[in-house]
Amino acid sequence: MDINRELDSVAHRVEQTRAAAERRGIGPVTGQASSGDGGVQVTVRPGGLLAEVVLTPGALRVGAEALAAQITALAGLATRRAGATMHATLSPVLGPGGEQQLASLGYQPIDDDEDEAYDSPLGAREQRRLR
């Protein structure tokens, strides 16, 4: 294996990915999830770091325990979405074997079924995408 050729190949793929992201106007990687009624919206960065939690006055009426459970569940879904975005962004750059490396970091694609529905602690609701 020629290490210099491999490094050049990786550098080329990184540049292609950066240029494609720039053309699409992609900003920081985040994952978002919201309750079916839009009362709770959560944004996280990869790895689950909370970036934003938005609550409407109606969301506060359900009580502290139910609200906390809903925020926690939405943060988990948003984290999986951020991980899926990281996977989709980095897998072309990493090339063969990259998917295993990403999976070891917790960055995996998510099933469409999981992404479409959110089972709220307050009852099953249809999941609505923020963006």
Tab-separated table of C-alpha atoms in Angstrom:
chain	number	residue	atom	x	y	z
A	1	MET	CA	0.000	0.000	0.000
A	2	ASP	CA	1.365	3.413	-0.999
A	3	ILE	CA	0.584	5.650	1.984
A	4	ASN	CA	1.139	8.885	0.053
A	5	ARG	CA	-1.314	7.836	-2.643
A	6	GLU	CA	-3.887	6.864	0.019
A	7	LEU	CA	-3.444	10.224	1.785
A	8	ASP	CA	-3.859	12.056	-1.525
A	9	SER	CA	-7.008	10.063	-2.211
A	10	VAL	CA	-8.489	10.918	1.187
A	11	ALA	CA	-7.542	14.592	0.786
A	12	HIS	CA	-9.249	14.617	-2.622
A	13	ARG	CA	-12.453	13.074	-1.204
A	14	VAL	CA	-12.442	15.558	1.689
A	15	GLU	CA	-12.122	18.453	-0.756
A	16	GLN	CA	-14.963	17.069	-2.908
A	17	THR	CA	-17.206	16.747	0.139
A	18	ARG	CA	-16.317	20.244	1.357
A	19	ALA	CA	-17.019	21.743	-2.076
A	20	ALA	CA	-20.351	19.910	-2.355
A	21	ALA	CA	-21.377	21.072	1.119
A	22	GLU	CA	-20.400	24.635	0.274
A	23	ARG	CA	-22.472	24.552	-2.924
A	24	ARG	CA	-25.502	23.344	-0.972
A	25	GLY	CA	-25.014	25.942	1.756
A	26	ILE	CA	-24.720	23.321	4.476
A	27	GLY	CA	-23.983	24.676	7.934
A	28	PRO	CA	-23.196	22.848	11.136
A	29	VAL	CA	-24.547	19.328	11.487
A	30	THR	CA	-27.537	19.175	13.800
A	31	GLY	CA	-30.516	16.950	14.396
A	32	GLN	CA	-33.989	18.279	15.121
A	33	ALA	CA	-37.163	16.749	16.473
A	34	SER	CA	-40.436	18.215	17.624
A	35	SER	CA	-43.582	17.004	19.279
A	36	GLY	CA	-46.573	16.366	17.047
A	37	ASP	CA	-48.247	19.564	18.175
A	38	GLY	CA	-45.048	21.622	17.829
A	39	GLY	CA	-45.069	22.484	21.539
A	40	VAL	CA	-41.576	21.106	22.100
A	41	GLN	CA	-38.717	21.489	19.634
A	42	VAL	CA	-35.225	20.129	20.300
A	43	THR	CA	-31.997	20.693	18.356
A	44	VAL	CA	-28.825	18.731	19.118
A	45	ARG	CA	-25.338	18.493	17.706
A	46	PRO	CA	-23.755	15.095	16.928
A	47	GLY	CA	-23.219	13.088	20.073
A	48	GLY	CA	-26.336	14.537	21.694
A	49	LEU	CA	-25.079	17.950	22.824
A	50	LEU	CA	-28.206	20.060	23.261
A	51	ALA	CA	-28.073	23.178	21.110
A	52	GLU	CA	-31.619	24.436	21.647
A	53	VAL	CA	-34.888	23.549	23.351
A	54	VAL	CA	-37.959	25.602	22.434
A	55	LEU	CA	-41.173	25.289	24.446
A	56	THR	CA	-44.547	26.864	23.809
A	57	PRO	CA	-46.748	27.905	26.743
A	58	GLY	CA	-49.003	24.922	25.962
A	59	ALA	CA	-46.101	22.511	26.431
A	60	LEU	CA	-45.726	23.661	30.017
A	61	ARG	CA	-49.279	22.569	30.902
A	62	VAL	CA	-48.504	18.827	30.801
A	63	GLY	CA	-46.527	18.839	34.037
A	64	ALA	CA	-42.829	18.649	34.775
A	65	GLU	CA	-42.398	14.859	34.575
A	66	ALA	CA	-44.231	14.469	31.267
A	67	LEU	CA	-42.423	17.468	29.786
A	68	ALA	CA	-39.037	16.123	30.905
A	69	ALA	CA	-39.822	12.703	29.395
A	70	GLN	CA	-40.894	14.322	26.137
A	71	ILE	CA	-37.726	16.455	25.922
A	72	THR	CA	-35.553	13.416	26.663
A	73	ALA	CA	-37.278	11.308	23.996
A	74	LEU	CA	-37.081	14.101	21.414
A	75	ALA	CA	-33.403	14.681	22.222
A	76	GLY	CA	-32.763	10.972	21.591
A	77	LEU	CA	-34.496	11.125	18.209
A	78	ALA	CA	-32.683	14.342	17.300
A	79	THR	CA	-29.375	12.715	18.290
A	80	ARG	CA	-30.058	9.756	15.999
A	81	ARG	CA	-30.900	12.185	13.179
A	82	ALA	CA	-27.676	14.154	13.737
A	83	GLY	CA	-25.745	10.874	13.704
A	84	ALA	CA	-27.429	9.846	10.461
A	85	THR	CA	-26.449	13.180	8.915
A	86	MET	CA	-22.853	12.711	10.075
A	87	HIS	CA	-22.903	9.216	8.565
A	88	ALA	CA	-24.220	10.474	5.231
A	89	THR	CA	-21.674	13.303	5.191
A	90	LEU	CA	-18.590	11.348	6.219
A	91	SER	CA	-19.088	7.902	4.672
A	92	PRO	CA	-18.149	9.062	1.139
A	93	VAL	CA	-14.989	10.672	2.526
A	94	LEU	CA	-13.884	7.671	4.570
A	95	GLY	CA	-14.347	5.227	1.737
A	96	PRO	CA	-14.380	1.435	2.196
A	97	GLY	CA	-14.627	0.443	5.839
A	98	GLY	CA	-15.727	3.941	6.790
A	99	GLU	CA	-19.233	2.824	7.681
A	100	GLN	CA	-17.863	0.502	10.361
A	101	GLN	CA	-15.764	3.312	11.800
A	102	LEU	CA	-18.756	5.630	11.849
A	103	ALA	CA	-20.962	2.969	13.438
A	104	SER	CA	-18.376	2.501	16.185
A	105	LEU	CA	-18.822	6.211	16.959
A	106	GLY	CA	-22.611	5.877	16.978
A	107	TYR	CA	-23.150	7.544	13.599
A	108	GLN	CA	-25.530	5.271	11.701
A	109	PRO	CA	-28.320	5.712	9.205
A	110	ILE	CA	-31.767	5.479	10.751
A	111	ASP	CA	-34.705	3.555	9.390
A	112	ASP	CA	-37.376	5.566	7.626
A	113	ASP	CA	-39.945	4.004	9.968
A	114	GLU	CA	-38.095	5.274	13.029
A	115	ASP	CA	-37.730	8.725	11.527
A	116	GLU	CA	-41.384	9.042	10.543
A	117	ALA	CA	-43.112	8.388	13.846
A	118	TYR	CA	-42.480	9.543	17.384
A	119	ASP	CA	-43.974	7.686	20.299
A	120	SER	CA	-44.439	10.445	22.841
A	121	PRO	CA	-44.648	9.754	26.571
A	122	LEU	CA	-47.937	11.637	26.227
A	123	GLY	CA	-49.247	9.207	23.611
A	124	ALA	CA	-48.496	8.323	20.006
A	125	ARG	CA	-48.303	11.359	17.753
A	126	GLU	CA	-47.287	12.022	14.196
A	127	GLN	CA	-43.718	13.377	13.990
A	128	ARG	CA	-43.310	16.723	12.262
A	129	ARG	CA	-39.978	17.809	10.780
A	130	LEU	CA	-38.706	21.267	11.641
A	131	ARG	CA	-36.678	21.775	8.475
